[in-house]
Coordinates of C-alpha atoms in Angstrom, one line a residue:
M263 CA -188.0 75.3 -87.2
S264 CA -190.3 75.2 -84.2
S265 CA -190.3 78.0 -81.6
K266 CA -188.9 75.4 -79.1
S267 CA -186.0 74.6 -81.4
R268 CA -185.3 78.3 -82.0
I269 CA -185.3 79.0 -78.2
R270 CA -182.9 76.0 -77.8
L271 CA -180.6 77.3 -80.6
F272 CA -180.4 80.8 -79.1
N273 CA -179.6 79.2 -75.7
T274 CA -176.6 77.4 -77.0
I275 CA -173.1 78.7 -75.9
G276 CA -172.0 78.8 -79.5
V277 CA -174.8 81.3 -80.5
R278 CA -174.2 83.4 -77.4
I279 CA -170.4 83.5 -78.1
A280 CA -171.1 84.6 -81.7
L281 CA -173.5 87.3 -80.6
W282 CA -171.2 88.6 -77.9
Y283 CA -168.4 88.5 -80.4
S284 CA -170.4 90.6 -82.9
V285 CA -171.5 93.0 -80.2
S286 CA -167.9 93.5 -79.2
V287 CA -166.9 94.1 -82.8
L288 CA -169.8 96.6 -83.2
L289 CA -168.7 98.5 -80.1
M290 CA -165.1 98.5 -81.3
L291 CA -166.2 99.8 -84.7
L292 CA -168.2 102.6 -83.0
V293 CA -165.3 103.6 -80.9
L294 CA -162.9 103.4 -83.8
G295 CA -165.2 105.2 -86.1
S296 CA -165.8 108.0 -83.6
F297 CA -162.0 108.3 -83.1
L298 CA -161.3 108.4 -86.8
Y299 CA -164.0 110.9 -87.4
Y300 CA -162.7 113.2 -84.7
R301 CA -159.1 112.8 -85.9
L302 CA -159.9 113.4 -89.6
T303 CA -162.1 116.4 -88.8
H304 CA -159.5 117.9 -86.5
T305 CA -156.6 117.3 -88.9
L306 CA -158.5 118.8 -91.9
N307 CA -159.5 121.8 -89.9
K308 CA -155.9 122.2 -88.6
E309 CA -154.5 121.9 -92.1
T310 CA -157.1 124.4 -93.5
D311 CA -156.1 126.9 -90.8
R312 CA -152.4 126.4 -91.6
I313 CA -153.1 127.1 -95.3
L314 CA -155.1 130.2 -94.5
F315 CA -152.4 131.5 -92.3
D316 CA -149.6 130.8 -94.8
E317 CA -151.6 132.5 -97.7
S318 CA -152.6 135.5 -95.6
E319 CA -149.0 135.8 -94.3
F320 CA -147.6 135.9 -97.8
I321 CA -150.0 138.6 -98.8
V322 CA -149.3 140.7 -95.7
Q323 CA -145.6 140.5 -96.2
S324 CA -145.9 141.3 -99.9
I325 CA -147.9 144.5 -99.0
K326 CA -145.5 145.5 -96.3
N327 CA -142.4 145.0 -98.5
N328 CA -143.7 146.7 -101.6
S329 CA -145.4 150.0 -102.3
Y330 CA -148.4 148.6 -104.2
T331 CA -150.9 150.7 -106.0
T332 CA -154.5 149.7 -106.0
N333 CA -154.1 147.9 -109.4
D334 CA -151.0 146.1 -108.0
L335 CA -153.0 144.9 -105.0
L336 CA -155.9 143.7 -107.3
K337 CA -153.5 141.8 -109.4
L338 CA -151.8 140.2 -106.4
I339 CA -155.2 139.1 -105.0
E340 CA -156.4 137.7 -108.3
I341 CA -153.1 135.7 -108.7
K342 CA -153.3 134.3 -105.2
S343 CA -157.0 133.5 -105.5
S344 CA -156.6 131.6 -108.8
S345 CA -153.4 129.8 -108.1
K346 CA -154.9 127.0 -106.0
R347 CA -156.4 124.2 -108.1
Y348 CA -158.1 122.2 -105.4
L349 CA -158.4 124.7 -102.6
R350 CA -159.2 128.0 -104.3
T351 CA -159.0 131.0 -101.9
S352 CA -161.3 134.0 -101.7
I353 CA -159.5 137.2 -100.8
R354 CA -160.5 140.7 -100.1
L355 CA -158.6 143.7 -98.6
Y356 CA -160.2 146.6 -96.7
D357 CA -158.7 149.9 -95.8
I358 CA -159.0 150.8 -92.1
E359 CA -162.0 153.1 -92.6
Q360 CA -163.8 150.3 -94.7
S361 CA -164.4 153.0 -97.3
S362 CA -163.1 150.8 -100.1
F363 CA -162.0 147.3 -100.6
I364 CA -160.3 145.1 -103.2
G365 CA -161.6 141.6 -103.6
S366 CA -161.2 138.6 -105.8
E367 CA -164.0 137.9 -108.2
N368 CA -164.8 134.6 -106.4
F369 CA -165.2 136.1 -103.0
F370 CA -168.1 134.1 -101.5
F371 CA -169.9 136.8 -99.5
P372 CA -169.4 140.3 -101.0
D373 CA -171.8 141.9 -98.5
L374 CA -170.1 140.4 -95.4
E375 CA -169.4 143.2 -93.0
I376 CA -166.8 143.4 -90.3
S377 CA -168.3 144.1 -86.9
A378 CA -167.1 146.9 -84.7
D379 CA -166.0 144.4 -82.1
K380 CA -163.9 142.6 -84.7
M381 CA -162.6 145.9 -86.0
G382 CA -161.4 146.8 -82.5
K383 CA -159.5 143.5 -82.3
M384 CA -157.9 144.2 -85.7
V385 CA -156.7 147.6 -84.6
Q386 CA -155.1 146.0 -81.6
G387 CA -153.2 143.5 -83.8
E388 CA -155.4 140.4 -83.2
Q389 CA -156.6 138.0 -85.9
T390 CA -159.7 135.8 -86.0
L391 CA -160.7 132.4 -87.5
E392 CA -164.4 131.5 -88.1
K393 CA -166.7 129.5 -90.2
I394 CA -169.1 131.3 -92.4
W395 CA -172.2 129.5 -93.8
V396 CA -173.5 130.8 -97.1
E397 CA -177.1 130.1 -98.2
G398 CA -177.3 127.5 -100.9
L399 CA -173.9 125.9 -100.2
R400 CA -173.6 122.5 -98.5
S401 CA -170.3 123.3 -96.7
P402 CA -169.1 126.4 -94.9
Y403 CA -166.1 128.7 -95.6
R404 CA -163.2 128.9 -93.3
L405 CA -162.3 132.6 -92.9
I406 CA -159.3 134.3 -91.4
T407 CA -159.4 138.0 -90.7
R408 CA -156.1 139.8 -89.8
P409 CA -154.7 143.3 -89.8
V410 CA -152.0 144.6 -92.1
V411 CA -149.8 146.8 -90.0
I412 CA -147.5 149.2 -91.9
G413 CA -145.3 151.2 -89.7
N414 CA -147.0 151.4 -86.4
S415 CA -150.5 151.6 -87.5
C416 CA -153.1 149.2 -89.0
K417 CA -153.7 150.3 -92.6
Y418 CA -155.6 147.4 -94.1
I419 CA -157.7 144.4 -93.0
L420 CA -157.2 141.2 -94.9
Q421 CA -159.7 138.4 -95.2
V422 CA -158.8 135.1 -96.8
G423 CA -161.4 132.3 -97.1
I424 CA -161.3 128.7 -98.2
Y425 CA -164.4 126.7 -99.2
M426 CA -164.3 123.6 -97.0
R427 CA -166.2 121.4 -99.4
L428 CA -163.2 119.2 -100.1
S429 CA -162.7 118.7 -96.3
Y430 CA -166.3 117.9 -95.7
K431 CA -166.4 115.6 -98.7
S432 CA -163.5 113.7 -97.3
V433 CA -165.3 113.3 -94.0
E434 CA -168.5 112.3 -95.8
N435 CA -166.6 109.7 -97.8
M436 CA -165.2 108.2 -94.7
E437 CA -168.6 108.1 -93.1
E438 CA -170.1 106.4 -96.2
N439 CA -167.2 103.9 -96.3
F440 CA -167.6 103.2 -92.6
L441 CA -171.4 102.7 -92.9
M442 CA -170.9 100.4 -95.9
S443 CA -168.1 98.3 -94.3
A444 CA -169.6 98.1 -90.8
P445 CA -172.5 95.7 -91.7
I446 CA -170.1 93.5 -93.6
L447 CA -167.6 93.4 -90.7
I448 CA -170.5 92.6 -88.3
I449 CA -171.7 89.8 -90.5
L450 CA -168.2 88.5 -90.9
S451 CA -167.7 88.7 -87.1
I452 CA -170.9 86.7 -86.5
I453 CA -169.8 84.1 -88.9
G454 CA -166.2 84.1 -87.5
G455 CA -167.5 84.0 -84.0
W456 CA -169.8 81.1 -84.8
L457 CA -167.0 79.1 -86.5
I458 CA -164.5 79.8 -83.7
S459 CA -167.0 78.9 -81.0
R460 CA -168.0 75.7 -82.9
K461 CA -164.4 74.7 -83.2
N462 CA -163.5 75.4 -79.6
L463 CA -166.8 73.9 -78.3
S464 CA -166.6 70.7 -80.4
P465 CA -164.7 68.9 -77.7
I466 CA -167.6 69.7 -75.3
T467 CA -170.0 68.2 -77.8
K468 CA -167.9 65.0 -77.8
M469 CA -167.8 65.1 -74.0
T470 CA -171.6 65.2 -74.0
E471 CA -172.0 62.3 -76.5
T472 CA -169.5 60.2 -74.5
A473 CA -171.1 61.1 -71.2
R474 CA -174.5 60.0 -72.5
Q475 CA -173.1 56.6 -73.4
I476 CA -171.7 56.0 -69.9
T477 CA -174.0 53.7 -67.8
G478 CA -173.7 51.6 -64.8
S479 CA -173.0 48.6 -66.9
D480 CA -170.4 50.4 -69.1
M481 CA -168.1 52.5 -67.0
K482 CA -164.9 52.1 -69.1
R483 CA -165.6 54.9 -71.5
R484 CA -163.6 58.1 -71.0
I485 CA -163.8 61.7 -72.3
F486 CA -161.5 62.3 -75.3
S487 CA -158.6 64.6 -74.4
S488 CA -157.2 66.9 -77.1
H489 CA -153.9 67.5 -75.1
T490 CA -154.0 71.2 -76.0
G491 CA -153.5 72.2 -72.4
D492 CA -156.5 74.7 -72.5
E493 CA -159.4 74.9 -70.2
V494 CA -161.5 72.4 -72.1
D495 CA -158.7 69.9 -72.0
E496 CA -158.4 70.4 -68.3
L497 CA -162.1 69.9 -68.0
A498 CA -161.9 66.6 -69.9
H499 CA -159.0 65.5 -67.6
T500 CA -161.0 66.4 -64.5
I501 CA -164.1 64.6 -65.7
N502 CA -162.0 61.5 -66.5
I503 CA -160.6 61.6 -62.9
M504 CA -164.1 61.8 -61.6
L505 CA -165.2 58.9 -63.8
D506 CA -162.3 56.9 -62.4
R507 CA -163.5 57.5 -58.9
I508 CA -167.1 56.7 -59.8
E509 CA -166.0 53.5 -61.5
E510 CA -164.0 52.6 -58.4
S511 CA -167.0 53.3 -56.2
F512 CA -169.3 51.3 -58.4
T513 CA -166.8 48.4 -58.3
K514 CA -166.5 48.6 -54.5
I515 CA -170.3 48.9 -54.1
A516 CA -170.8 45.8 -56.3
Q517 CA -168.1 43.9 -54.5
F518 CA -169.5 45.1 -51.1
T519 CA -173.0 44.0 -52.1
A520 CA -171.8 40.6 -53.2
D521 CA -169.8 40.1 -50.0
V522 CA -172.6 41.3 -47.7
S523 CA -175.0 39.0 -49.5
H524 CA -172.7 36.1 -49.1
E525 CA -172.0 37.1 -45.5
L526 CA -175.7 37.2 -44.7
R527 CA -176.6 34.1 -46.7
T528 CA -174.5 31.7 -44.5
P529 CA -176.1 32.6 -41.1
V530 CA -179.6 32.9 -42.7
A531 CA -179.2 29.5 -44.3
S532 CA -177.9 28.1 -41.0
L533 CA -180.8 29.7 -39.1
K534 CA -183.3 28.3 -41.7
T535 CA -181.8 24.8 -41.6
G536 CA -181.8 24.8 -37.8
I537 CA -185.5 25.7 -37.6
E538 CA -186.4 23.1 -40.3
V539 CA -184.5 20.5 -38.2
M540 CA -186.4 21.5 -35.1
L541 CA -189.7 21.3 -36.9
S542 CA -189.0 18.0 -38.7
K543 CA -189.8 15.9 -35.6
D544 CA -190.2 15.9 -31.9
R545 CA -186.9 16.3 -30.0
T546 CA -185.6 16.3 -26.5
A547 CA -185.1 19.4 -24.5
A548 CA -181.3 19.1 -24.8
E549 CA -181.6 18.8 -28.6
Y550 CA -183.9 21.9 -28.8
R551 CA -181.5 23.8 -26.6
K552 CA -178.5 22.9 -28.8
L553 CA -180.4 23.9 -32.0
L554 CA -181.6 27.1 -30.4
Y555 CA -178.1 28.0 -29.3
H556 CA -176.8 27.6 -32.9
S557 CA -179.8 29.7 -34.1
L558 CA -178.9 32.4 -31.6
V559 CA -175.2 32.4 -32.8
S560 CA -176.5 32.9 -36.4
L561 CA -178.8 35.7 -35.3
E562 CA -176.0 37.4 -33.4
R563 CA -173.8 37.2 -36.6
I564 CA -176.6 38.7 -38.7
T565 CA -177.2 41.4 -36.0
R566 CA -173.5 42.2 -35.9
T567 CA -173.2 42.5 -39.7
I568 CA -176.3 44.7 -39.9
S569 CA -174.9 46.9 -37.1
D570 CA -171.6 47.2 -39.0
L571 CA -173.4 48.1 -42.2
M572 CA -175.4 50.8 -40.4
E573 CA -172.2 52.2 -38.9
L574 CA -170.6 52.4 -42.4
S575 CA -173.8 54.0 -43.8
R576 CA -173.7 56.7 -41.2
S577 CA -170.0 57.3 -41.9
D578 CA -170.6 57.6 -45.6
S579 CA -173.4 60.0 -45.2
G580 CA -171.5 62.2 -42.8
S581 CA -174.1 61.8 -40.1
N582 CA -171.8 60.1 -37.7
I583 CA -171.6 62.6 -34.9
L584 CA -168.8 62.4 -32.3
H585 CA -169.7 62.8 -28.7
L586 CA -166.5 64.3 -27.4
K587 CA -165.4 64.2 -23.8
S588 CA -162.2 63.9 -21.9
F589 CA -161.3 60.4 -20.6
N590 CA -158.3 58.4 -19.4
L591 CA -157.2 56.3 -22.4
G592 CA -154.9 54.1 -20.2
N593 CA -157.9 53.0 -18.1
T594 CA -160.0 52.3 -21.2
L595 CA -157.3 50.0 -22.6
K596 CA -157.1 48.2 -19.3
E597 CA -160.9 47.6 -19.4
I598 CA -160.7 46.2 -22.9
Q599 CA -157.8 44.0 -22.0
R600 CA -159.7 42.5 -19.1
K601 CA -162.7 41.9 -21.3
F602 CA -160.6 39.9 -23.8
S603 CA -158.5 38.1 -21.3
P604 CA -160.9 35.1 -21.0
V605 CA -160.8 34.7 -24.8
S606 CA -157.1 34.8 -25.0
D607 CA -156.8 32.4 -22.1
T608 CA -159.1 30.0 -23.9
K609 CA -156.9 30.0 -27.0
N610 CA -153.7 29.8 -24.8
I611 CA -152.5 33.2 -26.0
V612 CA -150.6 35.5 -23.8
L613 CA -152.3 39.0 -23.6
S614 CA -149.8 41.4 -22.0
N615 CA -149.1 45.1 -21.9
K616 CA -146.5 47.6 -20.7
E617 CA -147.7 49.8 -17.8
F618 CA -150.1 52.3 -19.4
P619 CA -149.3 55.9 -18.7
E620 CA -152.0 58.2 -17.3
V621 CA -153.1 59.9 -20.6
E622 CA -156.2 62.1 -20.9
I623 CA -157.5 62.6 -24.4
N624 CA -160.6 64.3 -25.9
G625 CA -162.6 61.9 -28.0
D626 CA -165.7 59.7 -28.4
K627 CA -165.0 57.1 -25.8
I628 CA -167.6 54.5 -27.1
M629 CA -166.4 54.7 -30.7
L630 CA -162.7 54.5 -29.7
R631 CA -163.5 51.5 -27.5
R632 CA -164.9 49.8 -30.6
V633 CA -161.7 50.5 -32.6
F634 CA -159.4 49.0 -30.0
A635 CA -161.8 46.1 -29.4
N636 CA -161.9 45.3 -33.1
L637 CA -158.1 45.4 -33.4
L638 CA -157.6 43.3 -30.3
D639 CA -160.2 40.8 -31.5
N640 CA -158.5 40.5 -34.8
A641 CA -155.1 40.0 -33.2
I642 CA -156.4 37.2 -31.0
K643 CA -158.3 35.5 -33.9
Y644 CA -155.3 35.4 -36.2
T645 CA -152.8 34.4 -33.6
S646 CA -152.1 30.7 -33.1
P647 CA -152.3 29.0 -29.7
G648 CA -149.1 29.6 -27.7
G649 CA -148.7 33.0 -29.3
R650 CA -148.7 36.5 -27.8
V651 CA -150.6 39.7 -28.2
Y652 CA -149.0 42.9 -26.8
I653 CA -150.7 46.3 -26.1
S654 CA -148.8 49.5 -25.6
L655 CA -149.6 53.2 -25.1
E656 CA -147.1 56.0 -25.9
D657 CA -147.7 59.6 -24.8
R658 CA -146.3 62.1 -27.2
N659 CA -146.7 65.9 -26.9
D660 CA -149.8 66.5 -29.0
D661 CA -150.9 63.0 -29.8
V662 CA -150.8 59.4 -28.5
I663 CA -150.0 56.1 -30.1
V664 CA -151.8 52.9 -29.2
S665 CA -150.0 49.8 -30.7
I666 CA -151.4 46.3 -30.8
T667 CA -148.8 43.7 -31.8
D668 CA -149.4 40.0 -32.4
T669 CA -147.3 37.0 -33.3
G670 CA -149.8 35.7 -35.9
V671 CA -149.2 34.6 -39.5
G672 CA -148.7 38.1 -40.8
I673 CA -150.1 39.9 -43.7
T674 CA -148.8 39.9 -47.3
E675 CA -147.8 43.1 -49.0
E676 CA -150.7 42.8 -51.5
S677 CA -153.2 42.3 -48.7
L678 CA -151.8 45.3 -46.7
R679 CA -153.0 47.6 -49.6
K680 CA -156.6 46.2 -49.3
I681 CA -156.8 45.5 -45.6
F682 CA -159.1 48.5 -44.8
D683 CA -161.4 47.8 -47.8
R684 CA -164.9 46.7 -46.9
C685 CA -165.5 42.9 -46.6
F686 CA -161.9 42.2 -47.3
R687 CA -160.5 39.3 -45.2
V688 CA -156.8 38.3 -45.2
D689 CA -157.7 34.6 -44.8
T690 CA -161.1 34.0 -46.4
S691 CA -160.9 30.3 -45.5
R692 CA -161.1 31.3 -41.8
S693 CA -164.1 33.6 -42.2
G694 CA -166.5 30.8 -41.3
E695 CA -164.5 29.9 -38.2
T696 CA -164.0 33.5 -37.0
G697 CA -167.4 34.7 -38.0
G698 CA -165.9 38.0 -39.3
S699 CA -167.7 40.1 -41.9
G700 CA -164.6 42.0 -43.0
L701 CA -166.1 45.3 -42.0
G702 CA -164.4 45.8 -38.6
L703 CA -161.1 47.4 -40.0
S704 CA -163.0 49.6 -42.4
I705 CA -165.2 50.9 -39.5
S706 CA -162.2 51.4 -37.3
K707 CA -160.4 53.4 -40.0
N708 CA -163.4 55.6 -40.4
I709 CA -163.7 56.2 -36.6
V710 CA -160.0 57.1 -36.3
E711 CA -160.2 59.5 -39.3
F712 CA -163.3 61.1 -37.7
H713 CA -160.9 61.8 -34.8
K714 CA -158.4 63.4 -37.2
G715 CA -156.1 60.5 -36.6
R716 CA -154.7 57.6 -38.7
I717 CA -154.0 53.8 -38.5
E718 CA -150.7 52.4 -39.7
V719 CA -149.9 48.7 -40.2
R720 CA -146.6 46.9 -40.2
S721 CA -146.4 43.2 -40.8
D722 CA -144.0 40.3 -41.6
I723 CA -145.1 37.0 -42.9
G724 CA -144.7 34.3 -40.2
V725 CA -143.6 36.9 -37.6
G726 CA -146.7 38.9 -36.9
S727 CA -148.4 42.3 -37.3
T728 CA -148.6 45.6 -35.5
F729 CA -151.4 48.1 -35.8
D730 CA -150.6 51.7 -34.7
V731 CA -153.5 54.0 -33.9
I732 CA -152.3 57.7 -33.8
L733 CA -154.8 60.1 -32.2
P734 CA -154.6 63.8 -31.3
K735 CA -155.0 64.4 -27.6
N736 CA -157.2 67.5 -27.9
L737 CA -159.7 67.1 -30.7
I738 CA -162.1 70.1 -31.2
N739 CA -165.5 69.1 -32.5
S740 CA -166.3 71.1 -35.6

């Protein structure tokens, strides 16, 4: 395996999880081992001290309750020192002057002396517990030294010792077992962590493989969902939602590109044809004027389409900055109505309004003029001669509603769901007549949403349509 492959392997999540898992197990083993070591050592020491106290108490009570001779005391000590099979005790008995003592044959340290300080404690009725290390032995003795009080005076000093080899051996065995089992447990934890990580990360591997197969020409693939309800399943669900949005965006972009190409192709072809006609032969000034007029109309249509596309591009990129200022919305609507009155008169359409209230709003006046102009232009275009277009303005506490109602052909329920899509036209057969690119409503919707407002549409086939623009009165630029 190359160094690059090894680096890549150790950078995988599975390996890192396995390593962290093994480190966690190692730390737990260390903590558990330390705790067990402490508990075992403490328990064995405590049990040894209890045995020493019980043995010494039995001897003390036996001496107090019986008038033993020296031989009797020697026999008692020998019996007690040889009665324990696994924990043999070493015993010796001093008189208070330490002039003589009686000890068991197995006493571990015959030359052990009692210090004056310890002797003083014995006279006062205290007892001591200590560890005594003997040269040549691997483990210490645990020794209890206590007074034997007969009457009101201390007559003897009793020492009982237990060799702690068995206790130390138990601790050593535990340490050996722990050291032998720890590597096995760590290896098992690495293997277990690796297997668990592989099992839990296998859906991510499948996600990666599926994601690599998704291309612009194949957007139908989706990430496999295990339906386990865990975080990986939630990730797959989220990615699938994202892919749905991306596919929808790709579809809209493809449709948008096709529609724009078609929209530009017609005026460009018309412009090209007009120029070719002009160049085909000499013509009169009137003919040139007529051909130039048609060329100008085509150029205006191209310019309008390009302008709309640039506006949508700015909206999509978030670079469309609002220039907010306070203005009278009623006066603005009157200006727009006057601008479209000649057009409505030409088509024999009544353009009327209820008296506009004096309403001051905070917004981008130029952009909002474009919104109302687009809506009014569409209302006039799709209203038959003899029809009516009505504009109203309603002042509500925190917002305003501008309604534009026409008596046109109406919009189907299916078209209402798509009416704000780019390049969508309700009546495609009339696009050549009206010259619309299908971008006006999409632009209008973006502008209104930039103003934290919304557009609502109501329509009945054969009756007409109403576009309601709801805008806040006091928009704060953020």
